[in-house]
Amino acid sequence: MLLPEEGTTAVTGQLTFGTQRHWAASLALGFDAPAGKTRMHKMDFYGPLRVQRPFYPEGDVCHVYLLHPPGGLVSGDDLSIQIECGDNAHALLTTPSAGKIYHADSCDVIQKQQVNLCIDNARCEWLPMETLVFDGAHGVLDTCINLHGNAKFIGMDVICLGRPASDLPFSQGKIEQRLSLYHDGRPLLLERQKLAGNDPLMLAMPAFQGATVSGTLVAYGTDARETLVEQLRAALPEREGSDWFSVTERLDLIIVRYLGHDSEQAQRGLRLAWQILRPEVIGLPPCPPRIWAT
């Protein structure tokens, strides 16, 4: 049993971790293509963040699965993921399962994940599985994308609040999402969303309208944006039951959004959008990661 002087405090007969609880993990990956085939030339890690070996189902494109063996974030976890793609490299990154942010401890210590992507005259596809935010979590998710030169990028993010199927709604806790995307230092998309359990925004008509799942896909690197927006709008139903999709184009970005109650529907719709966008943005036909079929 830990003693109070070792970082715990006795409260109502129970021991709780102190506010300084901090478990860091980091993963830094670098990709280049010196002979035309992308290689993962750099992998530095600390703590429980790893990758499986690179896969090459398309020949020259490097597919990588990011692994976080604990399976989710507990209080004090601080994950840092750094991805760098150099000249002419092409990396596709995904995860083998949904991420999770568990109920915070009694000291409400923040659970963090920061992702930084730097794409320099290269192609990158950032396609993680959804993140499940448990009731009582206190999470901060920060994704920053820096594109340079002739960079081409498609990225996706899905967030699920609570576990309504298990009658465990997101009724307490906090979650903050930040998404920023720049091209040569010019901001193209800056978003910040803060929600708390039982927040009025959860039910407000201009906000979540009672939905528990939201998703965003962004794409950069094509001049055929108007045509692609039309194709996406034709392929994705604007509304299907309690699920909504929207497609917009602004500041050279194509943005696809989902709002609803079904993470599988969100993934299906956003992956369909990726399949439509990939030939024009990335220049290759769709090649879904094999892990998606398991």
PDB file of C-alpha atoms in Angstrom:
ATOM      1  CA  MET A   1       0.000   0.000   0.000  1.00  0.00           C
ATOM      2  CA  LEU A   2       1.342   3.472  -0.870  1.00  0.00           C
ATOM      3  CA  LEU A   3       1.838   5.872   2.012  1.00  0.00           C
ATOM      4  CA  PRO A   4       0.445   9.415   1.895  1.00  0.00           C
ATOM      5  CA  GLU A   5       3.949  10.911   1.781  1.00  0.00           C
ATOM      6  CA  GLU A   6       4.593   8.888  -1.376  1.00  0.00           C
ATOM      7  CA  GLY A   7       2.019  10.865  -3.330  1.00  0.00           C
ATOM      8  CA  THR A   8      -1.333   9.670  -2.035  1.00  0.00           C
ATOM      9  CA  THR A   9      -3.887  11.220   0.266  1.00  0.00           C
ATOM     10  CA  ALA A  10      -6.333   9.514   2.554  1.00  0.00           C
ATOM     11  CA  VAL A  11      -9.896  10.660   1.824  1.00  0.00           C
ATOM     12  CA  THR A  12     -12.914   9.087   3.519  1.00  0.00           C
ATOM     13  CA  GLY A  13     -10.926   5.960   4.239  1.00  0.00           C
ATOM     14  CA  GLN A  14      -9.619   5.584   0.678  1.00  0.00           C
ATOM     15  CA  LEU A  15      -6.222   6.335  -0.842  1.00  0.00           C
ATOM     16  CA  THR A  16      -6.147   8.586  -3.895  1.00  0.00           C
ATOM     17  CA  PHE A  17      -3.269   9.564  -6.159  1.00  0.00           C
ATOM     18  CA  GLY A  18      -1.940  13.077  -5.793  1.00  0.00           C
ATOM     19  CA  THR A  19      -2.379  15.902  -8.269  1.00  0.00           C
ATOM     20  CA  GLN A  20       1.221  15.519  -9.526  1.00  0.00           C
ATOM     21  CA  ARG A  21       0.580  12.088 -10.987  1.00  0.00           C
ATOM     22  CA  HIS A  22       2.278  12.004 -14.409  1.00  0.00           C
ATOM     23  CA  TRP A  23       2.994   9.019 -16.659  1.00  0.00           C
ATOM     24  CA  ALA A  24       4.596  10.120 -19.900  1.00  0.00           C
ATOM     25  CA  ALA A  25       5.017   8.186 -23.143  1.00  0.00           C
ATOM     26  CA  SER A  26       6.298   9.370 -26.499  1.00  0.00           C
ATOM     27  CA  LEU A  27       6.770   8.059 -30.009  1.00  0.00           C
ATOM     28  CA  ALA A  28       8.655   9.858 -32.786  1.00  0.00           C
ATOM     29  CA  LEU A  29       8.598   8.427 -36.311  1.00  0.00           C
ATOM     30  CA  GLY A  30      10.413   9.697 -39.386  1.00  0.00           C
ATOM     31  CA  PHE A  31       9.754   8.686 -42.994  1.00  0.00           C
ATOM     32  CA  ASP A  32      11.775   9.308 -46.130  1.00  0.00           C
ATOM     33  CA  ALA A  33      12.041   7.853 -49.618  1.00  0.00           C
ATOM     34  CA  PRO A  34      15.672   7.943 -50.771  1.00  0.00           C
ATOM     35  CA  ALA A  35      15.125   5.336 -53.506  1.00  0.00           C
ATOM     36  CA  GLY A  36      11.443   5.863 -54.280  1.00  0.00           C
ATOM     37  CA  LYS A  37      10.160   3.449 -51.626  1.00  0.00           C
ATOM     38  CA  THR A  38       9.143   5.005 -48.320  1.00  0.00           C
ATOM     39  CA  ARG A  39      11.037   3.723 -45.313  1.00  0.00           C
ATOM     40  CA  MET A  40      10.572   4.382 -41.609  1.00  0.00           C
ATOM     41  CA  HIS A  41      14.119   5.578 -40.946  1.00  0.00           C
ATOM     42  CA  LYS A  42      13.446   6.849 -37.428  1.00  0.00           C
ATOM     43  CA  MET A  43      11.655   5.355 -34.434  1.00  0.00           C
ATOM     44  CA  ASP A  44      12.317   6.816 -31.007  1.00  0.00           C
ATOM     45  CA  PHE A  45      10.031   5.841 -28.152  1.00  0.00           C
ATOM     46  CA  TYR A  46       9.653   6.159 -24.434  1.00  0.00           C
ATOM     47  CA  GLY A  47       7.072   4.364 -22.330  1.00  0.00           C
ATOM     48  CA  PRO A  48       4.176   2.280 -23.714  1.00  0.00           C
ATOM     49  CA  LEU A  49       3.998   3.537 -27.301  1.00  0.00           C
ATOM     50  CA  ARG A  50       5.208   1.315 -30.134  1.00  0.00           C
ATOM     51  CA  VAL A  51       4.656   0.389 -33.765  1.00  0.00           C
ATOM     52  CA  GLN A  52       4.467  -2.943 -35.472  1.00  0.00           C
ATOM     53  CA  ARG A  53       6.800  -3.458 -38.368  1.00  0.00           C
ATOM     54  CA  PRO A  54       5.952  -1.388 -41.474  1.00  0.00           C
ATOM     55  CA  PHE A  55       3.683  -3.018 -44.054  1.00  0.00           C
ATOM     56  CA  TYR A  56       3.822  -2.495 -47.820  1.00  0.00           C
ATOM     57  CA  PRO A  57       0.511  -3.649 -49.351  1.00  0.00           C
ATOM     58  CA  GLU A  58       0.899  -1.006 -52.096  1.00  0.00           C
ATOM     59  CA  GLY A  59       4.553  -1.555 -52.878  1.00  0.00           C
ATOM     60  CA  ASP A  60       6.178   1.801 -52.110  1.00  0.00           C
ATOM     61  CA  VAL A  61       3.702   3.205 -49.548  1.00  0.00           C
ATOM     62  CA  CYS A  62       4.549   2.589 -45.892  1.00  0.00           C
ATOM     63  CA  HIS A  63       1.586   1.477 -43.723  1.00  0.00           C
ATOM     64  CA  VAL A  64       2.171   1.716 -39.959  1.00  0.00           C
ATOM     65  CA  TYR A  65      -0.027   0.697 -37.020  1.00  0.00           C
ATOM     66  CA  LEU A  66       0.461   2.711 -33.835  1.00  0.00           C
ATOM     67  CA  LEU A  67       0.175   0.657 -30.654  1.00  0.00           C
ATOM     68  CA  HIS A  68      -0.611   1.793 -27.110  1.00  0.00           C
ATOM     69  CA  PRO A  69      -0.546  -1.522 -25.183  1.00  0.00           C
ATOM     70  CA  PRO A  70      -2.420  -0.216 -22.086  1.00  0.00           C
ATOM     71  CA  GLY A  71      -5.408   0.357 -24.383  1.00  0.00           C
ATOM     72  CA  GLY A  72      -6.442   3.711 -22.981  1.00  0.00           C
ATOM     73  CA  LEU A  73      -5.554   6.807 -20.971  1.00  0.00           C
ATOM     74  CA  VAL A  74      -5.802   6.901 -17.191  1.00  0.00           C
ATOM     75  CA  SER A  75      -5.226   9.931 -14.982  1.00  0.00           C
ATOM     76  CA  GLY A  76      -1.745  11.343 -15.404  1.00  0.00           C
ATOM     77  CA  ASP A  77      -1.115   9.739 -18.802  1.00  0.00           C
ATOM     78  CA  ASP A  78       0.591  12.132 -21.205  1.00  0.00           C
ATOM     79  CA  LEU A  79       1.099  10.712 -24.705  1.00  0.00           C
ATOM     80  CA  SER A  80       3.147  12.530 -27.344  1.00  0.00           C
ATOM     81  CA  ILE A  81       3.193  11.338 -30.968  1.00  0.00           C
ATOM     82  CA  GLN A  82       5.484  13.047 -33.480  1.00  0.00           C
ATOM     83  CA  ILE A  83       5.345  12.148 -37.180  1.00  0.00           C
ATOM     84  CA  GLU A  84       7.701  13.583 -39.802  1.00  0.00           C
ATOM     85  CA  CYS A  85       7.422  12.831 -43.518  1.00  0.00           C
ATOM     86  CA  GLY A  86      10.249  14.078 -45.724  1.00  0.00           C
ATOM     87  CA  ASP A  87      10.564  14.690 -49.466  1.00  0.00           C
ATOM     88  CA  ASN A  88       8.498  12.281 -51.599  1.00  0.00           C
ATOM     89  CA  ALA A  89       7.683   9.984 -48.678  1.00  0.00           C
ATOM     90  CA  HIS A  90       4.203   8.495 -48.321  1.00  0.00           C
ATOM     91  CA  ALA A  91       3.029   7.120 -44.972  1.00  0.00           C
ATOM     92  CA  LEU A  92      -0.387   5.818 -43.964  1.00  0.00           C
ATOM     93  CA  LEU A  93      -0.893   5.594 -40.208  1.00  0.00           C
ATOM     94  CA  THR A  94      -3.737   3.961 -38.315  1.00  0.00           C
ATOM     95  CA  THR A  95      -4.420   2.131 -35.042  1.00  0.00           C
ATOM     96  CA  PRO A  96      -5.497  -1.481 -34.472  1.00  0.00           C
ATOM     97  CA  SER A  97      -8.368  -0.617 -32.113  1.00  0.00           C
ATOM     98  CA  ALA A  98     -10.331   2.233 -30.597  1.00  0.00           C
ATOM     99  CA  GLY A  99      -8.573   4.513 -28.155  1.00  0.00           C
ATOM    100  CA  LYS A 100     -10.083   5.082 -24.720  1.00  0.00           C
ATOM    101  CA  ILE A 101     -10.029   7.788 -22.086  1.00  0.00           C
ATOM    102  CA  TYR A 102     -11.056   6.189 -18.814  1.00  0.00           C
ATOM    103  CA  HIS A 103     -12.750   7.679 -15.748  1.00  0.00           C
ATOM    104  CA  ALA A 104     -10.406  10.164 -14.060  1.00  0.00           C
ATOM    105  CA  ASP A 105      -9.105   9.495 -10.573  1.00  0.00           C
ATOM    106  CA  SER A 106     -10.419  11.253  -7.480  1.00  0.00           C
ATOM    107  CA  CYS A 107      -7.973  14.135  -7.998  1.00  0.00           C
ATOM    108  CA  ASP A 108      -9.300  14.662 -11.540  1.00  0.00           C
ATOM    109  CA  VAL A 109      -5.789  14.630 -13.056  1.00  0.00           C
ATOM    110  CA  ILE A 110      -5.821  15.398 -16.785  1.00  0.00           C
ATOM    111  CA  GLN A 111      -5.357  12.659 -19.402  1.00  0.00           C
ATOM    112  CA  LYS A 112      -3.521  14.039 -22.455  1.00  0.00           C
ATOM    113  CA  GLN A 113      -2.678  13.042 -25.989  1.00  0.00           C
ATOM    114  CA  GLN A 114      -0.765  15.330 -28.323  1.00  0.00           C
ATOM    115  CA  VAL A 115      -0.181  14.509 -31.986  1.00  0.00           C
ATOM    116  CA  ASN A 116       2.126  16.578 -34.195  1.00  0.00           C
ATOM    117  CA  LEU A 117       2.359  15.820 -37.902  1.00  0.00           C
ATOM    118  CA  CYS A 118       4.950  17.538 -40.103  1.00  0.00           C
ATOM    119  CA  ILE A 119       4.540  16.797 -43.822  1.00  0.00           C
ATOM    120  CA  ASP A 120       7.257  18.348 -45.998  1.00  0.00           C
ATOM    121  CA  ASN A 121       6.714  17.840 -49.747  1.00  0.00           C
ATOM    122  CA  ALA A 122       5.310  14.412 -48.904  1.00  0.00           C
ATOM    123  CA  ARG A 123       2.034  12.516 -48.614  1.00  0.00           C
ATOM    124  CA  CYS A 124       0.494  11.424 -45.337  1.00  0.00           C
ATOM    125  CA  GLU A 125      -2.753   9.727 -44.330  1.00  0.00           C
ATOM    126  CA  TRP A 126      -3.672   9.904 -40.630  1.00  0.00           C
ATOM    127  CA  LEU A 127      -6.548   7.467 -40.101  1.00  0.00           C
ATOM    128  CA  PRO A 128      -6.830   6.329 -36.464  1.00  0.00           C
ATOM    129  CA  MET A 129      -9.765   4.413 -35.058  1.00  0.00           C
ATOM    130  CA  GLU A 130     -12.294   6.246 -32.896  1.00  0.00           C
ATOM    131  CA  THR A 131     -11.665   7.501 -29.351  1.00  0.00           C
ATOM    132  CA  LEU A 132     -14.117   6.471 -26.606  1.00  0.00           C
ATOM    133  CA  VAL A 133     -14.485   9.032 -23.822  1.00  0.00           C
ATOM    134  CA  PHE A 134     -15.742   7.281 -20.681  1.00  0.00           C
ATOM    135  CA  ASP A 135     -18.085   8.948 -18.230  1.00  0.00           C
ATOM    136  CA  GLY A 136     -16.021  10.916 -15.703  1.00  0.00           C
ATOM    137  CA  ALA A 137     -12.975  11.274 -17.960  1.00  0.00           C
ATOM    138  CA  HIS A 138     -10.884  14.448 -18.010  1.00  0.00           C
ATOM    139  CA  GLY A 139      -9.206  14.371 -21.389  1.00  0.00           C
ATOM    140  CA  VAL A 140      -7.320  16.755 -23.650  1.00  0.00           C
ATOM    141  CA  LEU A 141      -6.746  15.722 -27.278  1.00  0.00           C
ATOM    142  CA  ASP A 142      -4.526  18.058 -29.301  1.00  0.00           C
ATOM    143  CA  THR A 143      -3.694  17.425 -32.973  1.00  0.00           C
ATOM    144  CA  CYS A 144      -1.484  19.822 -34.932  1.00  0.00           C
ATOM    145  CA  ILE A 145      -0.761  19.332 -38.642  1.00  0.00           C
ATOM    146  CA  ASN A 146       1.956  21.326 -40.398  1.00  0.00           C
ATOM    147  CA  LEU A 147       2.062  20.992 -44.188  1.00  0.00           C
ATOM    148  CA  HIS A 148       4.886  22.381 -46.285  1.00  0.00           C
ATOM    149  CA  GLY A 149       5.419  22.827 -50.006  1.00  0.00           C
ATOM    150  CA  ASN A 150       3.667  20.233 -52.151  1.00  0.00           C
ATOM    151  CA  ALA A 151       2.330  18.273 -49.187  1.00  0.00           C
ATOM    152  CA  LYS A 152      -0.802  16.171 -49.582  1.00  0.00           C
ATOM    153  CA  PHE A 153      -2.818  15.070 -46.586  1.00  0.00           C
ATOM    154  CA  ILE A 154      -5.974  13.240 -45.521  1.00  0.00           C
ATOM    155  CA  GLY A 155      -6.774  12.987 -41.819  1.00  0.00           C
ATOM    156  CA  MET A 156      -9.671  11.594 -39.826  1.00  0.00           C
ATOM    157  CA  ASP A 157     -10.889  11.773 -36.230  1.00  0.00           C
ATOM    158  CA  VAL A 158     -13.957  10.251 -34.504  1.00  0.00           C
ATOM    159  CA  ILE A 159     -14.951  10.916 -30.870  1.00  0.00           C
ATOM    160  CA  CYS A 160     -17.576   8.957 -28.909  1.00  0.00           C
ATOM    161  CA  LEU A 161     -18.924  10.457 -25.675  1.00  0.00           C
ATOM    162  CA  GLY A 162     -19.877   7.926 -23.016  1.00  0.00           C
ATOM    163  CA  ARG A 163     -21.121   4.387 -23.605  1.00  0.00           C
ATOM    164  CA  PRO A 164     -24.850   4.801 -24.159  1.00  0.00           C
ATOM    165  CA  ALA A 165     -25.247   1.186 -25.331  1.00  0.00           C
ATOM    166  CA  SER A 166     -24.222   0.141 -21.809  1.00  0.00           C
ATOM    167  CA  ASP A 167     -26.472   2.812 -20.264  1.00  0.00           C
ATOM    168  CA  LEU A 168     -23.378   4.806 -19.262  1.00  0.00           C
ATOM    169  CA  PRO A 169     -23.836   8.275 -20.803  1.00  0.00           C
ATOM    170  CA  PHE A 170     -21.266  11.045 -20.604  1.00  0.00           C
ATOM    171  CA  SER A 171     -22.923  12.788 -17.663  1.00  0.00           C
ATOM    172  CA  GLN A 172     -19.816  13.973 -15.815  1.00  0.00           C
ATOM    173  CA  GLY A 173     -16.251  14.758 -16.700  1.00  0.00           C
ATOM    174  CA  LYS A 174     -14.581  17.012 -19.264  1.00  0.00           C
ATOM    175  CA  ILE A 175     -13.116  16.663 -22.730  1.00  0.00           C
ATOM    176  CA  GLU A 176     -11.215  19.241 -24.770  1.00  0.00           C
ATOM    177  CA  GLN A 177     -10.370  18.775 -28.458  1.00  0.00           C
ATOM    178  CA  ARG A 178      -7.988  20.965 -30.411  1.00  0.00           C
ATOM    179  CA  LEU A 179      -7.339  20.649 -34.132  1.00  0.00           C
ATOM    180  CA  SER A 180      -5.027  22.957 -36.053  1.00  0.00           C
ATOM    181  CA  LEU A 181      -3.823  22.676 -39.632  1.00  0.00           C
ATOM    182  CA  TYR A 182      -1.296  24.961 -41.331  1.00  0.00           C
ATOM    183  CA  HIS A 183       0.257  25.139 -44.774  1.00  0.00           C
ATOM    184  CA  ASP A 184       3.614  26.922 -44.920  1.00  0.00           C
ATOM    185  CA  GLY A 185       2.685  28.682 -41.686  1.00  0.00           C
ATOM    186  CA  ARG A 186      -0.713  29.830 -42.926  1.00  0.00           C
ATOM    187  CA  PRO A 187      -3.558  28.644 -40.673  1.00  0.00           C
ATOM    188  CA  LEU A 188      -6.238  26.806 -42.657  1.00  0.00           C
ATOM    189  CA  LEU A 189      -8.227  25.283 -39.805  1.00  0.00           C
ATOM    190  CA  LEU A 190      -8.168  26.154 -36.097  1.00  0.00           C
ATOM    191  CA  GLU A 191     -10.735  24.455 -33.890  1.00  0.00           C
ATOM    192  CA  ARG A 192     -11.132  24.091 -30.148  1.00  0.00           C
ATOM    193  CA  GLN A 193     -14.027  22.369 -28.449  1.00  0.00           C
ATOM    194  CA  LYS A 194     -14.579  22.023 -24.706  1.00  0.00           C
ATOM    195  CA  LEU A 195     -17.416  19.918 -23.324  1.00  0.00           C
ATOM    196  CA  ALA A 196     -18.428  18.915 -19.840  1.00  0.00           C
ATOM    197  CA  GLY A 197     -20.867  16.269 -18.713  1.00  0.00           C
ATOM    198  CA  ASN A 198     -24.444  17.566 -18.864  1.00  0.00           C
ATOM    199  CA  ASP A 199     -23.218  20.602 -20.802  1.00  0.00           C
ATOM    200  CA  PRO A 200     -26.210  22.437 -22.397  1.00  0.00           C
ATOM    201  CA  LEU A 201     -24.341  22.206 -25.726  1.00  0.00           C
ATOM    202  CA  MET A 202     -24.976  18.458 -25.715  1.00  0.00           C
ATOM    203  CA  LEU A 203     -28.681  19.060 -26.343  1.00  0.00           C
ATOM    204  CA  ALA A 204     -28.646  22.461 -28.046  1.00  0.00           C
ATOM    205  CA  MET A 205     -29.930  22.612 -31.629  1.00  0.00           C
ATOM    206  CA  PRO A 206     -26.926  24.636 -32.907  1.00  0.00           C
ATOM    207  CA  ALA A 207     -24.551  22.147 -31.267  1.00  0.00           C
ATOM    208  CA  PHE A 208     -24.783  18.373 -30.642  1.00  0.00           C
ATOM    209  CA  GLN A 209     -28.592  18.000 -30.624  1.00  0.00           C
ATOM    210  CA  GLY A 210     -28.289  15.009 -28.307  1.00  0.00           C
ATOM    211  CA  ALA A 211     -25.725  13.222 -30.481  1.00  0.00           C
ATOM    212  CA  THR A 212     -22.915  11.288 -28.795  1.00  0.00           C
ATOM    213  CA  VAL A 213     -20.580  10.657 -31.760  1.00  0.00           C
ATOM    214  CA  SER A 214     -18.830  13.270 -33.875  1.00  0.00           C
ATOM    215  CA  GLY A 215     -16.312  12.847 -36.647  1.00  0.00           C
ATOM    216  CA  THR A 216     -14.196  14.999 -38.937  1.00  0.00           C
ATOM    217  CA  LEU A 217     -12.198  14.268 -42.079  1.00  0.00           C
ATOM    218  CA  VAL A 218      -9.977  16.887 -43.727  1.00  0.00           C
ATOM    219  CA  ALA A 219      -8.183  16.692 -47.063  1.00  0.00           C
ATOM    220  CA  TYR A 220      -5.589  18.986 -48.616  1.00  0.00           C
ATOM    221  CA  GLY A 221      -3.717  18.816 -51.899  1.00  0.00           C
ATOM    222  CA  THR A 222      -6.063  18.924 -54.883  1.00  0.00           C
ATOM    223  CA  ASP A 223      -7.445  21.560 -57.233  1.00  0.00           C
ATOM    224  CA  ALA A 224     -10.551  19.461 -57.973  1.00  0.00           C
ATOM    225  CA  ARG A 225     -12.268  20.486 -54.745  1.00  0.00           C
ATOM    226  CA  GLU A 226     -15.603  21.582 -56.194  1.00  0.00           C
ATOM    227  CA  THR A 227     -15.993  18.338 -58.141  1.00  0.00           C
ATOM    228  CA  LEU A 228     -15.033  16.245 -55.146  1.00  0.00           C
ATOM    229  CA  VAL A 229     -17.475  18.090 -52.887  1.00  0.00           C
ATOM    230  CA  GLU A 230     -20.266  17.261 -55.333  1.00  0.00           C
ATOM    231  CA  GLN A 231     -19.226  13.595 -55.425  1.00  0.00           C
ATOM    232  CA  LEU A 232     -19.067  13.396 -51.634  1.00  0.00           C
ATOM    233  CA  ARG A 233     -22.464  15.012 -51.186  1.00  0.00           C
ATOM    234  CA  ALA A 234     -23.968  12.557 -53.647  1.00  0.00           C
ATOM    235  CA  ALA A 235     -22.369   9.563 -51.887  1.00  0.00           C
ATOM    236  CA  LEU A 236     -23.050  10.562 -48.280  1.00  0.00           C
ATOM    237  CA  PRO A 237     -26.648  11.046 -47.151  1.00  0.00           C
ATOM    238  CA  GLU A 238     -27.109  14.459 -45.574  1.00  0.00           C
ATOM    239  CA  ARG A 239     -29.345  12.804 -43.007  1.00  0.00           C
ATOM    240  CA  GLU A 240     -30.081   9.158 -42.297  1.00  0.00           C
ATOM    241  CA  GLY A 241     -32.214   8.625 -39.216  1.00  0.00           C
ATOM    242  CA  SER A 242     -30.419  10.425 -36.404  1.00  0.00           C
ATOM    243  CA  ASP A 243     -27.118  10.640 -38.316  1.00  0.00           C
ATOM    244  CA  TRP A 244     -25.939  13.678 -40.248  1.00  0.00           C
ATOM    245  CA  PHE A 245     -23.113  14.167 -42.733  1.00  0.00           C
ATOM    246  CA  SER A 246     -21.937  17.497 -44.137  1.00  0.00           C
ATOM    247  CA  VAL A 247     -19.338  18.371 -46.757  1.00  0.00           C
ATOM    248  CA  THR A 248     -17.757  21.813 -47.141  1.00  0.00           C
ATOM    249  CA  GLU A 249     -14.769  23.413 -48.873  1.00  0.00           C
ATOM    250  CA  ARG A 250     -12.847  26.347 -47.439  1.00  0.00           C
ATOM    251  CA  LEU A 251      -9.303  27.723 -47.629  1.00  0.00           C
ATOM    252  CA  ASP A 252      -8.171  24.908 -49.961  1.00  0.00           C
ATOM    253  CA  LEU A 253      -9.485  22.248 -47.552  1.00  0.00           C
ATOM    254  CA  ILE A 254     -12.244  19.706 -48.044  1.00  0.00           C
ATOM    255  CA  ILE A 255     -13.985  19.022 -44.718  1.00  0.00           C
ATOM    256  CA  VAL A 256     -16.383  16.141 -44.086  1.00  0.00           C
ATOM    257  CA  ARG A 257     -18.230  16.001 -40.763  1.00  0.00           C
ATOM    258  CA  TYR A 258     -20.421  13.453 -39.022  1.00  0.00           C
ATOM    259  CA  LEU A 259     -22.809  13.932 -36.113  1.00  0.00           C
ATOM    260  CA  GLY A 260     -24.906  11.100 -34.740  1.00  0.00           C
ATOM    261  CA  HIS A 261     -25.043   8.140 -32.385  1.00  0.00           C
ATOM    262  CA  ASP A 262     -23.197   5.340 -34.192  1.00  0.00           C
ATOM    263  CA  SER A 263     -19.404   5.110 -34.304  1.00  0.00           C
ATOM    264  CA  GLU A 264     -19.561   2.368 -36.937  1.00  0.00           C
ATOM    265  CA  GLN A 265     -21.723   4.577 -39.164  1.00  0.00           C
ATOM    266  CA  ALA A 266     -19.262   7.422 -38.650  1.00  0.00           C
ATOM    267  CA  GLN A 267     -16.336   5.195 -39.633  1.00  0.00           C
ATOM    268  CA  ARG A 268     -18.174   3.809 -42.666  1.00  0.00           C
ATOM    269  CA  GLY A 269     -19.084   7.261 -43.932  1.00  0.00           C
ATOM    270  CA  LEU A 270     -15.695   8.865 -43.369  1.00  0.00           C
ATOM    271  CA  ARG A 271     -13.864   5.881 -44.863  1.00  0.00           C
ATOM    272  CA  LEU A 272     -16.125   6.110 -47.910  1.00  0.00           C
ATOM    273  CA  ALA A 273     -15.153   9.775 -48.159  1.00  0.00           C
ATOM    274  CA  TRP A 274     -11.482   8.772 -47.908  1.00  0.00           C
ATOM    275  CA  GLN A 275     -11.960   6.260 -50.744  1.00  0.00           C
ATOM    276  CA  ILE A 276     -13.490   8.967 -52.942  1.00  0.00           C
ATOM    277  CA  LEU A 277     -10.839  11.544 -52.089  1.00  0.00           C
ATOM    278  CA  ARG A 278      -7.715   9.401 -52.207  1.00  0.00           C
ATOM    279  CA  PRO A 279      -7.304   9.085 -55.999  1.00  0.00           C
ATOM    280  CA  GLU A 280      -7.472  12.868 -56.482  1.00  0.00           C
ATOM    281  CA  VAL A 281      -5.638  14.012 -53.347  1.00  0.00           C
ATOM    282  CA  ILE A 282      -3.043  11.267 -52.917  1.00  0.00           C
ATOM    283  CA  GLY A 283      -2.933  10.025 -56.500  1.00  0.00           C
ATOM    284  CA  LEU A 284      -3.568   6.347 -55.709  1.00  0.00           C
ATOM    285  CA  PRO A 285      -6.631   4.082 -55.596  1.00  0.00           C
ATOM    286  CA  PRO A 286      -7.978   3.162 -52.147  1.00  0.00           C
ATOM    287  CA  CYS A 287      -6.034   0.502 -50.275  1.00  0.00           C
ATOM    288  CA  PRO A 288      -7.666   0.009 -46.851  1.00  0.00           C
ATOM    289  CA  PRO A 289      -5.271  -1.130 -44.110  1.00  0.00           C
ATOM    290  CA  ARG A 290      -5.705  -4.847 -43.486  1.00  0.00           C
ATOM    291  CA  ILE A 291      -6.263  -4.215 -39.773  1.00  0.00           C
ATOM    292  CA  TRP A 292      -9.596  -2.554 -40.622  1.00  0.00           C
ATOM    293  CA  ALA A 293     -10.990  -5.928 -41.680  1.00  0.00           C
ATOM    294  CA  THR A 294     -10.289  -7.623 -38.320  1.00  0.00           C
TER     295      THR A 294
END
